[in-house]
Tab-separated table of C-alpha atoms in Angstrom:
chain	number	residue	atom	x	y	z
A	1247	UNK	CA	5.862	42.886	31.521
A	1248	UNK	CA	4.224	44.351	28.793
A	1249	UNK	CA	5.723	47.054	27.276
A	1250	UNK	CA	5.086	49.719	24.400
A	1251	UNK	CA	6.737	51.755	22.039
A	1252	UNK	CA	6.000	53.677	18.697
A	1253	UNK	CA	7.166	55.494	15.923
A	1254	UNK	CA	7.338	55.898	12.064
A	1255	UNK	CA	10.706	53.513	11.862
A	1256	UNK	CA	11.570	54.611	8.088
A	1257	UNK	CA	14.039	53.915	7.268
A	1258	UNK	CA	15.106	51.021	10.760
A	1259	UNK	CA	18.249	52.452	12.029
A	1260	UNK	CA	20.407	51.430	14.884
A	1261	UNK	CA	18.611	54.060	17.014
A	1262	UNK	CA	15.425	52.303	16.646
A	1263	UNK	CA	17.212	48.631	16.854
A	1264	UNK	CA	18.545	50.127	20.708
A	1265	UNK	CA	15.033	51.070	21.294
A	1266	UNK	CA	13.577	47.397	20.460
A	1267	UNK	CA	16.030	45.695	21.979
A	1268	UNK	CA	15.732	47.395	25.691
A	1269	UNK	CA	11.796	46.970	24.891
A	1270	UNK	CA	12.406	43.316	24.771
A	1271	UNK	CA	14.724	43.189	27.636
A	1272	UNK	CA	11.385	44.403	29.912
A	1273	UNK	CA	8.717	42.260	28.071
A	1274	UNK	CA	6.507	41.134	25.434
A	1275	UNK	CA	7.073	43.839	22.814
A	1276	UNK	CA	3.874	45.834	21.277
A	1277	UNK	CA	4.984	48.752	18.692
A	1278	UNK	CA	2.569	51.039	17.687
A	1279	UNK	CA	3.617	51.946	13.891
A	1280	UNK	CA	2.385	55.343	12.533
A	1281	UNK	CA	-0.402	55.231	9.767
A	1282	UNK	CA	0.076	56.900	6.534
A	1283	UNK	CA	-2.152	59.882	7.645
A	1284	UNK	CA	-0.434	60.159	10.934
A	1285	UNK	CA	3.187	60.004	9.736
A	1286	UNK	CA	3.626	62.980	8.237
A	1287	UNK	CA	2.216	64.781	11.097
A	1288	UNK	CA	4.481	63.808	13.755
A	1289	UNK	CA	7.337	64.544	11.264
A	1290	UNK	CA	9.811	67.682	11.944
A	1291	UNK	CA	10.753	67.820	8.171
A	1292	UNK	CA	8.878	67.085	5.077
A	1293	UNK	CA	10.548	64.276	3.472
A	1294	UNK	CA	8.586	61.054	1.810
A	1295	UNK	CA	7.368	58.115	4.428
A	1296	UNK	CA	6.987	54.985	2.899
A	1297	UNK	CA	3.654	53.653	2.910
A	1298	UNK	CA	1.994	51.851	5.841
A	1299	UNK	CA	2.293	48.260	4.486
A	1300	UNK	CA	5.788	48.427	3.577
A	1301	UNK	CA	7.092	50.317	6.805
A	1302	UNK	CA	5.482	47.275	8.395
A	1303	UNK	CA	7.197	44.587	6.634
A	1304	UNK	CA	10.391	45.724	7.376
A	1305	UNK	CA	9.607	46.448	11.434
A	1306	UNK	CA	7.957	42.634	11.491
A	1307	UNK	CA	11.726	41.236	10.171
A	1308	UNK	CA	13.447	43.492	13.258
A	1309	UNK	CA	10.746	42.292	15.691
A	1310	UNK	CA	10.861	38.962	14.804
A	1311	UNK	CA	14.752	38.207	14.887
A	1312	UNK	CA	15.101	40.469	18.512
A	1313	UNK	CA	11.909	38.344	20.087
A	1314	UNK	CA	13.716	35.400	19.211
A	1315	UNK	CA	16.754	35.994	20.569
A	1316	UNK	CA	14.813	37.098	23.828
A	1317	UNK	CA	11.957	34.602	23.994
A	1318	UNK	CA	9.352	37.366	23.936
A	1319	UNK	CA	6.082	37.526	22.153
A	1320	UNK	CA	5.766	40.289	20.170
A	1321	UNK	CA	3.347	42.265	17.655
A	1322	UNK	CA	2.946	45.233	15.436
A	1323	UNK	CA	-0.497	47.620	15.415
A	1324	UNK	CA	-1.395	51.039	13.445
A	1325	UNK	CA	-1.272	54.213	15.264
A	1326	UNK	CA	-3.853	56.512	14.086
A	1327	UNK	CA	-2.914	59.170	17.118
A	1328	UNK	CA	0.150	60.289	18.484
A	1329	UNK	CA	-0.079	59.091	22.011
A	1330	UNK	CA	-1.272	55.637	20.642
A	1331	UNK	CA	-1.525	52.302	22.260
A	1332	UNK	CA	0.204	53.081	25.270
A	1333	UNK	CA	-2.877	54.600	26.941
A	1334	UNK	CA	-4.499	51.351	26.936
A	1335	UNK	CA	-4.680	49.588	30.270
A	1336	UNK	CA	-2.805	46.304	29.314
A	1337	UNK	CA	0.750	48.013	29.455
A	1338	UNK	CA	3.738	48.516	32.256
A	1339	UNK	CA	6.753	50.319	30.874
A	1340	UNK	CA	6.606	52.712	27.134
A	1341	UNK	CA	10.103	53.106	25.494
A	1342	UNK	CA	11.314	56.492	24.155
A	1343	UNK	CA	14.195	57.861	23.019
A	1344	UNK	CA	15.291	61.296	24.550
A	1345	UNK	CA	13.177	63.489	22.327
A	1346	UNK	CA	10.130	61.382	22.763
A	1347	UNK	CA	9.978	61.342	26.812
A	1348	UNK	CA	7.924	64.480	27.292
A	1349	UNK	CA	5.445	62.326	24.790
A	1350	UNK	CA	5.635	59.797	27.473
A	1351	UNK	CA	4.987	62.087	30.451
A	1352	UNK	CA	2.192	62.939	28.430
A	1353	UNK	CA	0.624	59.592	28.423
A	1354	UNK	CA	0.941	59.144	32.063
A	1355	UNK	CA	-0.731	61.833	32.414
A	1356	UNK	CA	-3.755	60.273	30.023
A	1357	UNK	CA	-3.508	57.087	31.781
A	1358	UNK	CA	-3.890	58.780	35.157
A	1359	UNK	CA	-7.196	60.561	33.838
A	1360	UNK	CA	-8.616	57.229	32.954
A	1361	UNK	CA	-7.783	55.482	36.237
A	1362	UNK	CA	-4.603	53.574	34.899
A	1363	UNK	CA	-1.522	52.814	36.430
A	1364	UNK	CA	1.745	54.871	35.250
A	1365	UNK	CA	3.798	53.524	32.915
A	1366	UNK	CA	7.345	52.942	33.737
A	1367	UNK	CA	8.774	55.254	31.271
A	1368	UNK	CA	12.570	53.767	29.963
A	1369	UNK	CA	14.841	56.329	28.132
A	1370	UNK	CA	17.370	54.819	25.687
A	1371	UNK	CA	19.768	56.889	24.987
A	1372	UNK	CA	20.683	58.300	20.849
A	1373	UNK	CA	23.131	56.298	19.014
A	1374	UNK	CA	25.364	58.190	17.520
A	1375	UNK	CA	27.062	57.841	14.258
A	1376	UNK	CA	31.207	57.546	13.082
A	1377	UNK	CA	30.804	61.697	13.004
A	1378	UNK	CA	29.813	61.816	16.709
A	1379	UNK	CA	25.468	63.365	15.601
A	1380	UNK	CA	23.181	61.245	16.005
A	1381	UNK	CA	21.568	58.373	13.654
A	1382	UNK	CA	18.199	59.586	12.477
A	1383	UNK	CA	16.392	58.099	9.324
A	1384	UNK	CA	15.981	61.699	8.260
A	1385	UNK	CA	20.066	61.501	7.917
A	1386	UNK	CA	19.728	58.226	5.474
A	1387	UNK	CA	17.275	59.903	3.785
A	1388	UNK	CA	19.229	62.448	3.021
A	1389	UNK	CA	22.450	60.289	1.987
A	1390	UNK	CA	24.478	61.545	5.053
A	1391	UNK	CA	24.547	58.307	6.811
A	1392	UNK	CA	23.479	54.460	6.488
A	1393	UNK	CA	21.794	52.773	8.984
A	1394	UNK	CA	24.469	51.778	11.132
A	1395	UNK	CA	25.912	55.439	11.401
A	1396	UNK	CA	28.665	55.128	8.403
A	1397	UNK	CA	29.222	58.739	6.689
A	1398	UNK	CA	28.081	58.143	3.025
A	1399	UNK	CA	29.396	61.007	0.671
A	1400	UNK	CA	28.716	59.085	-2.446
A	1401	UNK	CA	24.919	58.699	-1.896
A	1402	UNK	CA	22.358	61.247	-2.746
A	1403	UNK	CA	19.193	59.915	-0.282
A	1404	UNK	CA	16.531	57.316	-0.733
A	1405	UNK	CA	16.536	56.468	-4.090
A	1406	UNK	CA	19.639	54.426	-3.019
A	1407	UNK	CA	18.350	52.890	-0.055
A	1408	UNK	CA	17.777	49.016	-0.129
């Protein structure tokens, strides 16, 4: 199976590590990364985004650990549009998180306009952190929260981010 998901992934959380690992459950993994023009766009707040290159970096060291694990092939392309990669032809399942499914319903509905077959659409559920929200880089931005969901009151936000 071939299978698709996307996203800005800055900072990699354990939200996005539940999302990659379902995707490579299914299949061979493709994740379409956000470009630097398209990132702040699909952003609900306006905090920084690393740039393109580095973002990228950092997803390929995820990927790469997860699709070996999984024997799964696996690779990493720019989004310049918010519905992405997954209109093209080649895949057979998308992976969103609950606030990205209507995104995905959306696709279908491309796909169906240009004579492709649905995509099975998997919803991983949020992965909540020690005080019961949910992980979201814009939380470890902040300095609420690392990556794995810990509370951090002594950090201030990304400056101290490795």
């Amino acid at each position: 199976m071939n299978v698709a998901l996307g996203g800005t992934f800055d900072p990699i959380h354990d939200g996005h590590r539940a999302l990659f690992e379902r995707a490579f459950e299914l299949g061979d993994v493709t994740v379409g990364l956000t470009s630097d023009d398209l990132a702040p766009k699909t952003r609900h707040d306006q905090r920084h985004v690393r740039a393109f290159s580095e973002r990228k970096s950092r997803l390929a060291d995820e990927l790469a650990a997860l699709a070996a694990d999984h024997d799964r092939e696996w690779e990493v392309r720019e989004l310049t549009e918010p519905t992405g990669i997954a209109t093209e032809p080649q895949f057979d399942a998308l992976v969103v998180s609950p606030e990205t499914e209507t995104g995905g319903r959306r696709i279908n509905e491309i796909r169906e306009e240009r004579g492709h077959d649905p995509l099975e659409i998997e919803v991983v559920p949020h992965v909540h952190a020690e005080d019961g929200d949910i992980i979201s880089s814009t939380r470890i931005v902040e300095g609420e929260i690392d990556e794995h969901g810990n509370l951090t009151p002594e950090r201030t936000g990304r400056e101290n981010i490795s």
